[in-house]
PDB file of C-alpha atoms in Angstrom:
ATOM      1  CA  UNK A  15     -14.119 -16.859  -3.308  1.00 54.00           C
ATOM      2  CA  UNK A  16     -10.390 -16.292  -3.360  1.00 69.00           C
ATOM      3  CA  UNK A  17      -9.419 -12.650  -3.569  1.00 71.00           C
ATOM      4  CA  UNK A  18      -7.261 -13.173  -6.641  1.00 74.00           C
ATOM      5  CA  UNK A  19      -9.961 -15.230  -8.371  1.00 76.00           C
ATOM      6  CA  UNK A  20     -11.903 -12.004  -8.831  1.00 77.00           C
ATOM      7  CA  UNK A  21      -9.334 -10.964 -11.440  1.00 83.00           C
ATOM      8  CA  UNK A  22     -10.368 -13.946 -13.580  1.00 83.00           C
ATOM      9  CA  UNK A  23     -13.805 -12.395 -14.047  1.00 84.00           C
ATOM     10  CA  UNK A  24     -12.476  -9.049 -15.246  1.00 86.00           C
ATOM     11  CA  UNK A  25     -13.622  -7.880 -18.651  1.00 87.00           C
ATOM     12  CA  UNK A  26     -10.853  -6.832 -21.086  1.00 89.00           C
ATOM     13  CA  UNK A  27     -12.033  -3.226 -20.677  1.00 90.00           C
ATOM     14  CA  UNK A  28     -10.979  -3.378 -17.018  1.00 91.00           C
ATOM     15  CA  UNK A  29      -7.579  -4.864 -17.833  1.00 93.00           C
ATOM     16  CA  UNK A  30      -6.925  -2.225 -20.491  1.00 94.00           C
ATOM     17  CA  UNK A  31      -7.927   0.549 -18.071  1.00 94.00           C
ATOM     18  CA  UNK A  32      -5.788  -0.920 -15.283  1.00 95.00           C
ATOM     19  CA  UNK A  33      -2.766  -1.327 -17.567  1.00 96.00           C
ATOM     20  CA  UNK A  34      -3.150   2.201 -18.941  1.00 97.00           C
ATOM     21  CA  UNK A  35      -3.349   3.752 -15.477  1.00 96.00           C
ATOM     22  CA  UNK A  36      -0.448   1.609 -14.227  1.00 96.00           C
ATOM     23  CA  UNK A  37       1.732   2.712 -17.127  1.00 97.00           C
ATOM     24  CA  UNK A  38       0.625   6.333 -16.725  1.00 96.00           C
ATOM     25  CA  UNK A  39       1.368   6.220 -12.992  1.00 95.00           C
ATOM     26  CA  UNK A  40       4.759   4.668 -13.626  1.00 96.00           C
ATOM     27  CA  UNK A  41       5.701   7.363 -16.116  1.00 96.00           C
ATOM     28  CA  UNK A  42       4.192  10.273 -14.169  1.00 94.00           C
ATOM     29  CA  UNK A  43       5.758   9.329 -10.849  1.00 93.00           C
ATOM     30  CA  UNK A  44       9.001   8.021 -12.321  1.00 93.00           C
ATOM     31  CA  UNK A  45       9.699  10.936 -14.624  1.00 93.00           C
ATOM     32  CA  UNK A  46       8.754  13.738 -12.227  1.00 90.00           C
ATOM     33  CA  UNK A  47      10.840  12.286  -9.411  1.00 90.00           C
ATOM     34  CA  UNK A  48      13.673  11.477 -11.854  1.00 90.00           C
ATOM     35  CA  UNK A  49      13.729   7.838 -10.774  1.00 92.00           C
ATOM     36  CA  UNK A  50      13.507   7.350 -14.538  1.00 92.00           C
ATOM     37  CA  UNK A  51      16.345   9.525 -15.855  1.00 91.00           C
ATOM     38  CA  UNK A  52      15.124  12.221 -18.238  1.00 91.00           C
ATOM     39  CA  UNK A  53      16.284  15.613 -19.522  1.00 91.00           C
ATOM     40  CA  UNK A  54      13.388  17.581 -18.014  1.00 90.00           C
ATOM     41  CA  UNK A  55      13.560  16.658 -14.326  1.00 88.00           C
ATOM     42  CA  UNK A  56      16.720  16.172 -12.299  1.00 87.00           C
ATOM     43  CA  UNK A  57      17.716  15.183  -8.807  1.00 85.00           C
ATOM     44  CA  UNK A  58      20.287  16.603  -6.435  1.00 85.00           C
ATOM     45  CA  UNK A  59      20.550  13.243  -4.681  1.00 87.00           C
ATOM     46  CA  UNK A  60      20.558   9.945  -6.583  1.00 88.00           C
ATOM     47  CA  UNK A  61      17.509   7.670  -6.209  1.00 90.00           C
ATOM     48  CA  UNK A  62      17.699   5.089  -3.444  1.00 90.00           C
ATOM     49  CA  UNK A  63      18.007   1.374  -4.165  1.00 90.00           C
ATOM     50  CA  UNK A  64      14.372   0.727  -3.266  1.00 93.00           C
ATOM     51  CA  UNK A  65      12.815   3.667  -5.147  1.00 93.00           C
ATOM     52  CA  UNK A  66      12.285   1.737  -8.384  1.00 94.00           C
ATOM     53  CA  UNK A  67      10.612  -1.156  -6.547  1.00 95.00           C
ATOM     54  CA  UNK A  68       8.252   1.212  -4.725  1.00 95.00           C
ATOM     55  CA  UNK A  69       7.517   2.925  -8.043  1.00 95.00           C
ATOM     56  CA  UNK A  70       6.658  -0.370  -9.770  1.00 96.00           C
ATOM     57  CA  UNK A  71       4.483  -1.713  -6.931  1.00 96.00           C
ATOM     58  CA  UNK A  72       2.706   1.636  -6.539  1.00 96.00           C
ATOM     59  CA  UNK A  73       1.988   1.814 -10.265  1.00 96.00           C
ATOM     60  CA  UNK A  74       0.622  -1.730 -10.436  1.00 96.00           C
ATOM     61  CA  UNK A  75      -1.569  -1.270  -7.357  1.00 95.00           C
ATOM     62  CA  UNK A  76      -2.847   2.099  -8.601  1.00 94.00           C
ATOM     63  CA  UNK A  77      -3.755   0.544 -11.943  1.00 95.00           C
ATOM     64  CA  UNK A  78      -5.551  -2.404 -10.357  1.00 94.00           C
ATOM     65  CA  UNK A  79      -7.373  -0.120  -7.932  1.00 92.00           C
ATOM     66  CA  UNK A  80      -8.490   2.070 -10.821  1.00 92.00           C
ATOM     67  CA  UNK A  81      -9.677  -1.050 -12.648  1.00 91.00           C
ATOM     68  CA  UNK A  82     -12.111  -1.809  -9.833  1.00 88.00           C
ATOM     69  CA  UNK A  83     -13.893   1.460 -10.617  1.00 87.00           C
ATOM     70  CA  UNK A  84     -14.520   0.450 -14.250  1.00 86.00           C
ATOM     71  CA  UNK A  85     -17.694  -1.489 -15.035  1.00 82.00           C
ATOM     72  CA  UNK A  86     -16.872  -5.137 -15.581  1.00 76.00           C
ATOM     73  CA  UNK A  87     -19.426  -5.816 -18.305  1.00 71.00           C
ATOM     74  CA  UNK A  88     -21.866  -3.814 -20.397  1.00 56.00           C
ATOM     75  CA  UNK A  89     -24.746  -5.473 -18.546  1.00 55.00           C
ATOM     76  CA  UNK A  90     -23.421  -4.639 -15.082  1.00 53.00           C
ATOM     77  CA  UNK A  91     -25.035  -1.980 -13.024  1.00 53.00           C
ATOM     78  CA  UNK A  92     -23.200   1.236 -12.265  1.00 56.00           C
ATOM     79  CA  UNK A  93     -20.020   0.835 -10.244  1.00 58.00           C
ATOM     80  CA  UNK A  94     -20.448   2.704  -6.994  1.00 61.00           C
ATOM     81  CA  UNK A  95     -17.551   4.914  -6.041  1.00 63.00           C
ATOM     82  CA  UNK A  96     -16.230   4.392  -2.555  1.00 67.00           C
ATOM     83  CA  UNK A  97     -14.844   7.628  -1.145  1.00 74.00           C
ATOM     84  CA  UNK A  98     -12.877   6.010   1.686  1.00 73.00           C
ATOM     85  CA  UNK A  99     -11.016   3.667  -0.632  1.00 69.00           C
ATOM     86  CA  UNK A 100     -10.485   6.411  -3.178  1.00 76.00           C
ATOM     87  CA  UNK A 101      -9.035   8.535  -0.382  1.00 81.00           C
ATOM     88  CA  UNK A 102      -6.819   5.659   0.815  1.00 82.00           C
ATOM     89  CA  UNK A 103      -5.581   5.105  -2.706  1.00 83.00           C
ATOM     90  CA  UNK A 104      -4.880   8.798  -3.230  1.00 86.00           C
ATOM     91  CA  UNK A 105      -3.029   9.111   0.068  1.00 88.00           C
ATOM     92  CA  UNK A 106      -1.083   5.941  -0.721  1.00 89.00           C
ATOM     93  CA  UNK A 107      -0.033   7.344  -4.088  1.00 87.00           C
ATOM     94  CA  UNK A 108       0.985  10.654  -2.523  1.00 88.00           C
ATOM     95  CA  UNK A 109       3.055   8.920   0.163  1.00 90.00           C
ATOM     96  CA  UNK A 110       4.775   6.788  -2.462  1.00 91.00           C
ATOM     97  CA  UNK A 111       5.496   9.931  -4.475  1.00 88.00           C
ATOM     98  CA  UNK A 112       7.056  11.583  -1.426  1.00 88.00           C
ATOM     99  CA  UNK A 113       9.014   8.413  -0.688  1.00 89.00           C
ATOM    100  CA  UNK A 114      10.666   8.080  -4.085  1.00 91.00           C
ATOM    101  CA  UNK A 115      11.285  11.792  -4.595  1.00 88.00           C
ATOM    102  CA  UNK A 116      14.508  13.603  -3.925  1.00 86.00           C
ATOM    103  CA  UNK A 117      14.497  14.793  -0.293  1.00 87.00           C
ATOM    104  CA  UNK A 118      16.020  18.192  -1.104  1.00 86.00           C
ATOM    105  CA  UNK A 119      13.862  18.705  -4.213  1.00 83.00           C
ATOM    106  CA  UNK A 120      10.656  18.684  -2.169  1.00 80.00           C
ATOM    107  CA  UNK A 121       9.920  22.380  -1.659  1.00 81.00           C
ATOM    108  CA  UNK A 122       7.715  21.884   1.401  1.00 83.00           C
ATOM    109  CA  UNK A 123      10.352  19.785   3.161  1.00 85.00           C
ATOM    110  CA  UNK A 124      13.081  22.161   2.057  1.00 82.00           C
ATOM    111  CA  UNK A 125      11.235  25.181   3.489  1.00 87.00           C
ATOM    112  CA  UNK A 126      10.336  23.360   6.709  1.00 85.00           C
ATOM    113  CA  UNK A 127      13.665  21.648   7.403  1.00 87.00           C
ATOM    114  CA  UNK A 128      16.249  23.252   5.148  1.00 88.00           C
ATOM    115  CA  UNK A 129      18.577  21.222   2.943  1.00 83.00           C
ATOM    116  CA  UNK A 130      20.523  19.724   5.844  1.00 87.00           C
ATOM    117  CA  UNK A 131      17.330  18.839   7.710  1.00 87.00           C
ATOM    118  CA  UNK A 132      15.814  17.305   4.577  1.00 85.00           C
ATOM    119  CA  UNK A 133      18.769  14.969   4.206  1.00 88.00           C
ATOM    120  CA  UNK A 134      19.195  14.338   7.919  1.00 90.00           C
ATOM    121  CA  UNK A 135      15.541  13.953   8.989  1.00 89.00           C
ATOM    122  CA  UNK A 136      13.301  13.472   5.936  1.00 87.00           C
ATOM    123  CA  UNK A 137      15.470  11.066   3.901  1.00 89.00           C
ATOM    124  CA  UNK A 138      15.513   8.380   6.659  1.00 92.00           C
ATOM    125  CA  UNK A 139      11.695   8.534   6.861  1.00 92.00           C
ATOM    126  CA  UNK A 140      11.170   8.041   3.128  1.00 92.00           C
ATOM    127  CA  UNK A 141      11.297   4.208   3.165  1.00 93.00           C
ATOM    128  CA  UNK A 142       8.543   4.189   5.787  1.00 95.00           C
ATOM    129  CA  UNK A 143       6.482   6.585   3.684  1.00 93.00           C
ATOM    130  CA  UNK A 144       6.907   4.228   0.730  1.00 94.00           C
ATOM    131  CA  UNK A 145       5.864   1.200   2.768  1.00 95.00           C
ATOM    132  CA  UNK A 146       2.867   3.046   4.190  1.00 95.00           C
ATOM    133  CA  UNK A 147       1.865   4.259   0.720  1.00 94.00           C
ATOM    134  CA  UNK A 148       2.040   0.758  -0.747  1.00 95.00           C
ATOM    135  CA  UNK A 149       0.142  -0.632   2.251  1.00 95.00           C
ATOM    136  CA  UNK A 150      -2.659   1.931   1.837  1.00 93.00           C
ATOM    137  CA  UNK A 151      -2.961   1.218  -1.874  1.00 94.00           C
ATOM    138  CA  UNK A 152      -2.985  -2.524  -1.197  1.00 93.00           C
ATOM    139  CA  UNK A 153      -5.586  -2.157   1.537  1.00 93.00           C
ATOM    140  CA  UNK A 154      -7.842  -0.071  -0.698  1.00 90.00           C
ATOM    141  CA  UNK A 155      -7.534  -2.676  -3.469  1.00 91.00           C
ATOM    142  CA  UNK A 156      -8.305  -5.595  -1.145  1.00 90.00           C
ATOM    143  CA  UNK A 157     -11.367  -3.828   0.275  1.00 88.00           C
ATOM    144  CA  UNK A 158     -12.644  -2.995  -3.233  1.00 86.00           C
ATOM    145  CA  UNK A 159     -12.130  -6.582  -4.441  1.00 87.00           C
ATOM    146  CA  UNK A 160     -13.813  -8.042  -1.342  1.00 85.00           C
ATOM    147  CA  UNK A 161     -16.814  -5.756  -1.715  1.00 81.00           C
ATOM    148  CA  UNK A 162     -17.057  -6.572  -5.378  1.00 77.00           C
ATOM    149  CA  UNK A 163     -17.062 -10.304  -4.653  1.00 71.00           C
ATOM    150  CA  UNK A 164     -19.569  -9.937  -1.811  1.00 69.00           C
ATOM    151  CA  UNK A 165     -21.945  -7.741  -3.794  1.00 60.00           C
ATOM    152  CA  UNK A 166     -21.899  -9.621  -7.068  1.00 55.00           C
ATOM    153  CA  UNK A 167     -25.338  -9.356  -8.625  1.00 54.00           C
ATOM    154  CA  UNK A 168     -26.768 -12.346 -10.447  1.00 53.00           C
ATOM    155  CA  UNK A 169     -28.010 -11.690 -13.970  1.00 54.00           C
ATOM    156  CA  UNK A 170     -31.713 -10.949 -14.372  1.00 54.00           C
ATOM    157  CA  UNK A 171     -33.898 -14.044 -14.715  1.00 53.00           C
ATOM    158  CA  UNK A 172     -36.700 -14.099 -17.260  1.00 56.00           C
ATOM    159  CA  UNK A 173     -39.966 -15.886 -16.431  1.00 54.00           C
ATOM    160  CA  UNK A 174     -39.057 -18.688 -18.853  1.00 58.00           C
ATOM    161  CA  UNK A 175     -35.684 -19.155 -17.166  1.00 58.00           C
ATOM    162  CA  UNK A 176     -37.375 -19.136 -13.761  1.00 55.00           C
ATOM    163  CA  UNK A 177     -39.848 -21.871 -14.705  1.00 56.00           C
ATOM    164  CA  UNK A 178     -37.020 -23.957 -16.191  1.00 58.00           C
ATOM    165  CA  UNK A 179     -34.985 -23.446 -13.013  1.00 57.00           C
ATOM    166  CA  UNK A 180     -37.917 -24.520 -10.826  1.00 56.00           C
ATOM    167  CA  UNK A 181     -38.516 -27.603 -12.978  1.00 57.00           C
ATOM    168  CA  UNK A 182     -34.805 -28.480 -12.913  1.00 59.00           C
ATOM    169  CA  UNK A 183     -34.718 -28.011  -9.151  1.00 58.00           C
ATOM    170  CA  UNK A 184     -37.786 -30.221  -8.707  1.00 52.00           C
ATOM    171  CA  UNK A 185     -36.282 -32.930 -10.883  1.00 56.00           C
ATOM    172  CA  UNK A 186     -32.903 -32.679  -9.188  1.00 56.00           C
ATOM    173  CA  UNK A 187     -34.458 -33.113  -5.772  1.00 56.00           C
ATOM    174  CA  UNK A 188     -37.021 -35.632  -7.040  1.00 57.00           C
ATOM    175  CA  UNK A 189     -39.839 -33.517  -5.718  1.00 57.00           C
ATOM    176  CA  UNK A 190     -43.250 -33.314  -7.233  1.00 62.00           C
ATOM    177  CA  UNK A 191     -45.403 -30.273  -7.334  1.00 63.00           C
ATOM    178  CA  UNK A 192     -47.566 -31.869  -4.641  1.00 67.00           C
ATOM    179  CA  UNK A 193     -44.488 -32.232  -2.393  1.00 69.00           C
ATOM    180  CA  UNK A 194     -43.698 -28.556  -2.936  1.00 64.00           C
ATOM    181  CA  UNK A 195     -47.274 -27.524  -2.060  1.00 73.00           C
ATOM    182  CA  UNK A 196     -47.179 -29.713   1.088  1.00 75.00           C
ATOM    183  CA  UNK A 197     -43.897 -28.088   2.140  1.00 71.00           C
ATOM    184  CA  UNK A 198     -45.407 -24.636   1.676  1.00 73.00           C
ATOM    185  CA  UNK A 199     -48.498 -25.581   3.661  1.00 77.00           C
ATOM    186  CA  UNK A 200     -46.382 -27.016   6.500  1.00 77.00           C
ATOM    187  CA  UNK A 201     -44.305 -23.831   6.572  1.00 69.00           C
ATOM    188  CA  UNK A 202     -47.363 -21.564   6.769  1.00 66.00           C
TER     189      UNK A 202
END
């Protein structure tokens, strides 16, 4: 099955959850890094040209990744959390946050490198942090979608459905019950 075809099977609950988390991520990351101008948070250095794109892609991927952790249907079994992918997604989000943030507003970088070092050494690394963050989020999403497609569980079959399925299969293959019993005997 195509990776993107898995989205066609998503229940509206998943889409609503994914959209909510994507919007929340966009606002949380965008406002706190002042990529989205606001009166609460400011920047000493203007956002880079690519910061908004990294913010949008990170938000969409974070929302979709979160959506994979929401049960697809009321009849589905429990969605199993995957710590590695959750960790990849979290690290990817953190790297994207560091990438779009102001280099001299990051207190850890400022203490470690000083303001000149932050601009001279940390700012040139930020695009790579953004790319790595997006790649980690994308990788976590792809792995979650692949596992979901590979581990899809068929709905429970009642005895009536099973007998109808056997009869349909026999008719489809023009087998009689005697043919089926002969095949079983030959196999044993």
